[in-house]
PDB file of C-alpha atoms in Angstrom:
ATOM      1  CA  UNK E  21     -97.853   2.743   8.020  1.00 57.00           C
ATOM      2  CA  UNK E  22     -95.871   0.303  10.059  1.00 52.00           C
ATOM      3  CA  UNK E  23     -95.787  -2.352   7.098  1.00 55.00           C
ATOM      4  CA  UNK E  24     -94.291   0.213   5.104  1.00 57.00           C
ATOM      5  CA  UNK E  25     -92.077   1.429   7.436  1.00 58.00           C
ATOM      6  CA  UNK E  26     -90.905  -2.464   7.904  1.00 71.00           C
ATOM      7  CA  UNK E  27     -90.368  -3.123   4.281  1.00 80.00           C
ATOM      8  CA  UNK E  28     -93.229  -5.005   4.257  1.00 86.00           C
ATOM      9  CA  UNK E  29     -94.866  -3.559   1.461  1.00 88.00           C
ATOM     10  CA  UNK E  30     -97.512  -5.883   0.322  1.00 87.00           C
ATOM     11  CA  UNK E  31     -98.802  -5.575   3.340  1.00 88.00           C
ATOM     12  CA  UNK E  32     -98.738  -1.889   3.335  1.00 89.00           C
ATOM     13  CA  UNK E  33    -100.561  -1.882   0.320  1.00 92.00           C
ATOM     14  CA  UNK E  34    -103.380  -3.784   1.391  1.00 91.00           C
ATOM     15  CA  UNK E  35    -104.124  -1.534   4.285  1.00 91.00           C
ATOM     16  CA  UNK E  36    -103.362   1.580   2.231  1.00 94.00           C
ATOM     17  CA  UNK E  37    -105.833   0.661  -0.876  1.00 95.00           C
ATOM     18  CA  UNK E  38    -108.824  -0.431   0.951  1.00 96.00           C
ATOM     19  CA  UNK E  39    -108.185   2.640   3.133  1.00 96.00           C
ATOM     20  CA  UNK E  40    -107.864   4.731  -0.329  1.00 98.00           C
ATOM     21  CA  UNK E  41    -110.916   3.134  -1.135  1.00 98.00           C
ATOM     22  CA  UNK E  42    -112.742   3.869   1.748  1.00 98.00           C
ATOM     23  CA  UNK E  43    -111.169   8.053   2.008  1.00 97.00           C
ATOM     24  CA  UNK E  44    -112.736   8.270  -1.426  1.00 98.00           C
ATOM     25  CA  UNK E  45    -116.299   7.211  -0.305  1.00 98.00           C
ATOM     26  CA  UNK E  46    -116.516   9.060   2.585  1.00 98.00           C
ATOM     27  CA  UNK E  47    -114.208  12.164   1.780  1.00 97.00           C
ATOM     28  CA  UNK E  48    -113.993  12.251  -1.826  1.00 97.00           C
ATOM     29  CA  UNK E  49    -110.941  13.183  -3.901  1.00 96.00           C
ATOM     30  CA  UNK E  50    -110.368  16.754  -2.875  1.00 97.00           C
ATOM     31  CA  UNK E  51    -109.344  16.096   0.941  1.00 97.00           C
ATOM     32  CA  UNK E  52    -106.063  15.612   2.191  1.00 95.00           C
ATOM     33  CA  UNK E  53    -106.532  12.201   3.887  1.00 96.00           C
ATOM     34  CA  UNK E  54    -107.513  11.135   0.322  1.00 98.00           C
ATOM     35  CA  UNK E  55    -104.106  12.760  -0.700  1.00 98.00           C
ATOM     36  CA  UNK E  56    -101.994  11.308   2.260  1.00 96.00           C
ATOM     37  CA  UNK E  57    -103.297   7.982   1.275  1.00 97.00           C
ATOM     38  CA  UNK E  58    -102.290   8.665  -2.690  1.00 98.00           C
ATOM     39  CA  UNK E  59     -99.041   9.704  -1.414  1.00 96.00           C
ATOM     40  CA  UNK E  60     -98.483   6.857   0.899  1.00 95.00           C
ATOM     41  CA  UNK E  61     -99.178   4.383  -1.676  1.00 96.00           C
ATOM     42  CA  UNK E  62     -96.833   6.353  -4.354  1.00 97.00           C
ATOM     43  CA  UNK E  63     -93.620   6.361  -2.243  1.00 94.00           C
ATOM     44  CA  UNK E  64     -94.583   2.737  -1.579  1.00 94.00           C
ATOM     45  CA  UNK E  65     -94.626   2.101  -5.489  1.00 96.00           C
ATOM     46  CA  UNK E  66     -91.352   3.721  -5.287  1.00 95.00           C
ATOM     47  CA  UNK E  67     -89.629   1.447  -2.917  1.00 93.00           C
ATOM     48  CA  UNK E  68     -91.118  -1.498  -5.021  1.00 94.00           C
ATOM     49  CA  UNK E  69     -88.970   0.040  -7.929  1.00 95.00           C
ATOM     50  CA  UNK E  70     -92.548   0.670  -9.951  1.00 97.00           C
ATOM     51  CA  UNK E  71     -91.921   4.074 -10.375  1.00 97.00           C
ATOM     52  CA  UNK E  72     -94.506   4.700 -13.175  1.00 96.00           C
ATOM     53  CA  UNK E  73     -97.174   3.750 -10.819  1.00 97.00           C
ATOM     54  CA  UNK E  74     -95.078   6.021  -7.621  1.00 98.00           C
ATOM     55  CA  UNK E  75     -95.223   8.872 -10.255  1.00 98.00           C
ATOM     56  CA  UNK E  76     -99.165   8.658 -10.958  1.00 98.00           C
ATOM     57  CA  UNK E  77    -100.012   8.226  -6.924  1.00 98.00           C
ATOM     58  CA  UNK E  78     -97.724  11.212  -5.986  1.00 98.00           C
ATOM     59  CA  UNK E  79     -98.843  13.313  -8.632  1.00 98.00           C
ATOM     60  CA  UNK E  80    -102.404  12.883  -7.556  1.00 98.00           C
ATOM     61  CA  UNK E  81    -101.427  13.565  -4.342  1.00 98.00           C
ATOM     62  CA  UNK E  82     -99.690  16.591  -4.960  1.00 98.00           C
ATOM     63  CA  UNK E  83    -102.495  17.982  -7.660  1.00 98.00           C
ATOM     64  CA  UNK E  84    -105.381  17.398  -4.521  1.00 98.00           C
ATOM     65  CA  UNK E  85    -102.972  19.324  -1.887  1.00 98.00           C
ATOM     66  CA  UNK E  86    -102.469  21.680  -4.201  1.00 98.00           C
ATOM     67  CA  UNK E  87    -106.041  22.924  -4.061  1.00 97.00           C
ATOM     68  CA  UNK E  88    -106.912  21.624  -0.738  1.00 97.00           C
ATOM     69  CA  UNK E  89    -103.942  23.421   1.122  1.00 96.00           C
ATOM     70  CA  UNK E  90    -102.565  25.701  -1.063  1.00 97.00           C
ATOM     71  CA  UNK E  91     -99.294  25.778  -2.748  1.00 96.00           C
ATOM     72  CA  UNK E  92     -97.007  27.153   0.313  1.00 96.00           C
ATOM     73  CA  UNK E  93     -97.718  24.037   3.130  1.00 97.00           C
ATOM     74  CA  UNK E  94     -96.085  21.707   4.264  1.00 96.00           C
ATOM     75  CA  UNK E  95     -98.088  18.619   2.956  1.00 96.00           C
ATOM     76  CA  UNK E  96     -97.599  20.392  -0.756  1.00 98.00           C
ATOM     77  CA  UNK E  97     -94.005  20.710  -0.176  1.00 97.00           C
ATOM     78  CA  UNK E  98     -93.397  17.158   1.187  1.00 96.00           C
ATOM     79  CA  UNK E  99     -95.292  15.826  -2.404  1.00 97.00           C
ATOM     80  CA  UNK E 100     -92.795  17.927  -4.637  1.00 98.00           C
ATOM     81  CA  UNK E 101     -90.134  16.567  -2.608  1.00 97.00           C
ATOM     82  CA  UNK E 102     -91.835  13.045  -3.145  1.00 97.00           C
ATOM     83  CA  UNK E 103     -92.003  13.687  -7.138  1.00 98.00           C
ATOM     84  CA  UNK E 104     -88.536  14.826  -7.481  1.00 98.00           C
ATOM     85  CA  UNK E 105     -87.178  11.637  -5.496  1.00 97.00           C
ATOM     86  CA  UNK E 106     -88.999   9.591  -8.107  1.00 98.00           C
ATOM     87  CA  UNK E 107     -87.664  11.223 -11.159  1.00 98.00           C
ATOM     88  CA  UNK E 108     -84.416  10.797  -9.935  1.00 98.00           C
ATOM     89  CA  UNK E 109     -84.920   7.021  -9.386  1.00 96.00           C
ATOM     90  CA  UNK E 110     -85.907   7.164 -13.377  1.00 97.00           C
ATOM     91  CA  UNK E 111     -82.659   9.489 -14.065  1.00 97.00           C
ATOM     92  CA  UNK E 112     -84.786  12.403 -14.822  1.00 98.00           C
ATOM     93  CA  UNK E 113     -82.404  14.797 -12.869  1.00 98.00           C
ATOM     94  CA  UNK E 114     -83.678  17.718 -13.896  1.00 97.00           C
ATOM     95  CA  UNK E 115     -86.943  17.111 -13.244  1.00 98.00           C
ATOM     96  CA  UNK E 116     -85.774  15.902  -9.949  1.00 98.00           C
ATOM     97  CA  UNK E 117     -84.002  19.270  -9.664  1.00 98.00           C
ATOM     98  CA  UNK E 118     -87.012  20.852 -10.289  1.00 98.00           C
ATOM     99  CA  UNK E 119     -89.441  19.538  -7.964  1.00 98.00           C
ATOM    100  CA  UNK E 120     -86.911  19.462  -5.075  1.00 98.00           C
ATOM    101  CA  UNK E 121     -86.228  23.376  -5.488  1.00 98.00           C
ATOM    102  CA  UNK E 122     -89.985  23.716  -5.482  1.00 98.00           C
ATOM    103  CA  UNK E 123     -90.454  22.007  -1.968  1.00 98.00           C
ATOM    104  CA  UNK E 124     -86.971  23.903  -1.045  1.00 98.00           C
ATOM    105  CA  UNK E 125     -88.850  27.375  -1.581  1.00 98.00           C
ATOM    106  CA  UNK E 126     -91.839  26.306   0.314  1.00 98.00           C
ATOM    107  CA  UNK E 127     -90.478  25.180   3.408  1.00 97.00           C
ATOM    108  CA  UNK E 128     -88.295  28.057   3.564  1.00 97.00           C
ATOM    109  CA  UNK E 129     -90.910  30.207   3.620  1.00 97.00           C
ATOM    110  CA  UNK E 130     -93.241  27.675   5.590  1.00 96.00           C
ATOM    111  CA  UNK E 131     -90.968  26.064   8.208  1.00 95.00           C
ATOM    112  CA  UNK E 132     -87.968  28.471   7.534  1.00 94.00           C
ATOM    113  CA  UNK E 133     -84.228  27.710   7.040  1.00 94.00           C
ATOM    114  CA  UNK E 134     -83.416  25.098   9.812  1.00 93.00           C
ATOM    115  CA  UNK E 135     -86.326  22.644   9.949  1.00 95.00           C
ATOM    116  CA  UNK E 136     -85.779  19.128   9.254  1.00 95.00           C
ATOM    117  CA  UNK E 137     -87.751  19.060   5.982  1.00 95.00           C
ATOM    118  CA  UNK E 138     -85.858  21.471   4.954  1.00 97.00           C
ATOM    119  CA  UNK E 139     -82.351  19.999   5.182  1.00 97.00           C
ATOM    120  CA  UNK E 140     -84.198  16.690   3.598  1.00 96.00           C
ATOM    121  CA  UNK E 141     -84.520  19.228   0.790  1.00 97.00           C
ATOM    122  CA  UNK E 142     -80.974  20.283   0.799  1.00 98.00           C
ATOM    123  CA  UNK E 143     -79.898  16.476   1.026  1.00 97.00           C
ATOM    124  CA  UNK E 144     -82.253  15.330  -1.919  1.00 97.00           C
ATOM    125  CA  UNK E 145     -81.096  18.652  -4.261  1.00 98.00           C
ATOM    126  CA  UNK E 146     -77.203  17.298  -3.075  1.00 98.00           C
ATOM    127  CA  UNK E 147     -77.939  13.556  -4.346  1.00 98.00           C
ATOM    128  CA  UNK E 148     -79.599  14.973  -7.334  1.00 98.00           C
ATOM    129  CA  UNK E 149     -76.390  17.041  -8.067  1.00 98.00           C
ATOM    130  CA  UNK E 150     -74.268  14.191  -7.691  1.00 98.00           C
ATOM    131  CA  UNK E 151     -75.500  11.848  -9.502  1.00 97.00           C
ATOM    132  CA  UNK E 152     -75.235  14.393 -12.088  1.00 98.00           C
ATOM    133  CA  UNK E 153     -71.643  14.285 -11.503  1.00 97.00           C
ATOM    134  CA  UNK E 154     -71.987  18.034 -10.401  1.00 98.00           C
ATOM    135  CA  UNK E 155     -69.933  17.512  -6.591  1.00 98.00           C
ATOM    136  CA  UNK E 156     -69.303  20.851  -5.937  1.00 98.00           C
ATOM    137  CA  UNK E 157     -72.702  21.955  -5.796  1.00 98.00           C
ATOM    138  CA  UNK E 158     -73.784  18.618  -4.364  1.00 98.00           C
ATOM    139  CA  UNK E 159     -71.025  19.242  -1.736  1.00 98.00           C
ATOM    140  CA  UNK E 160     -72.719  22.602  -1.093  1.00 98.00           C
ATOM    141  CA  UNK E 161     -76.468  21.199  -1.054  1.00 98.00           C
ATOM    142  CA  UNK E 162     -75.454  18.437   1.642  1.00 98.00           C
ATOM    143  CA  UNK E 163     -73.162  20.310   3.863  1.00 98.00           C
ATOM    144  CA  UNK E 164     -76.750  22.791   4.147  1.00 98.00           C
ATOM    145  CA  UNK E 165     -78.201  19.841   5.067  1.00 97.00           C
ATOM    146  CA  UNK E 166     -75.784  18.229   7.241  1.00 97.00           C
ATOM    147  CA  UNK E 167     -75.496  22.464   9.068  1.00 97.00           C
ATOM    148  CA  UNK E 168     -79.156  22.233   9.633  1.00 97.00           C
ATOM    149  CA  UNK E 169     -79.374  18.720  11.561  1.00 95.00           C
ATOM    150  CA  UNK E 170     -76.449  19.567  13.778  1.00 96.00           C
ATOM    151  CA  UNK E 171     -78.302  22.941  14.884  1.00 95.00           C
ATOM    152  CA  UNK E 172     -81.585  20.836  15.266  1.00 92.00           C
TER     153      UNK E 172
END
């Protein structure tokens, strides 16, 4: 986690596959360490601008939370959120749009209006709109957003 966090992300990925690896042998595919780990090695994909591979990690990881936690937590929410950050990297807005509205609606209902992951949903639904060229409703997405991390 720390090489990824420092941009290091060949390093990152050598702890995260072998951990992957091991998750799989001793958890199997359907537990949500296995899923962390796909996701963790998806947004790293992402930052290494190989967002074909960042797609196929985070979708795993968002198909095995799925049916491990259930479609309304957190973990579920945060892999939407993941998806739709990656089609926007390709310029798939609105599939971007898309999965960002689905993590909005479940941390509403999960975490409620001002939680942090929630304003990171408002923010990534307001870059979405304006790189759409939409800045009206961008404005209105990030000033949520920016409303929810002044109260918190």
């Amino acid at each position: 986690y720390m090489s990824d966090y420092l941009c290091d992300y060949s390093r990152a990925l050598s702890i995260y596959e072998p951990a992957l690896e091991y998750s799989l042998k001793h958890y199997g595919e359907m537990h949500n360490i296995t899923a962390t780990l796909y996701n963790n090695i998806g947004m790293v994909y992402k930052a290494l601008e190989n967002h074909t591979e960042a797609l196929e990690y985070n979708i795993k990881a968002l198909e095995i939370r799925k049916k491990v936690c259930g479609e309304e937590h957190i973990d579920t929410a945060k892999s939407y959120n993941n998806i739709g950050s990656v089609y926007k990297a390709l310029g798939n807005y609105l599939e971007a749009l898309e999965y960002n509205f689905k993590a909005l609606e479940i941390q509403q209902k999960v975490c409620g209006e001002e939680h942090k992951d929630t304003a990171v949903s408002y923010n990534n639904i307001g870059l979405v709109y304006k790189a759409l060229g939409n800045y009206s409703e961008a404005l209105t997405y990030l000033h949520k957003s920016l409303e929810i991390h002044k109260k918190i």
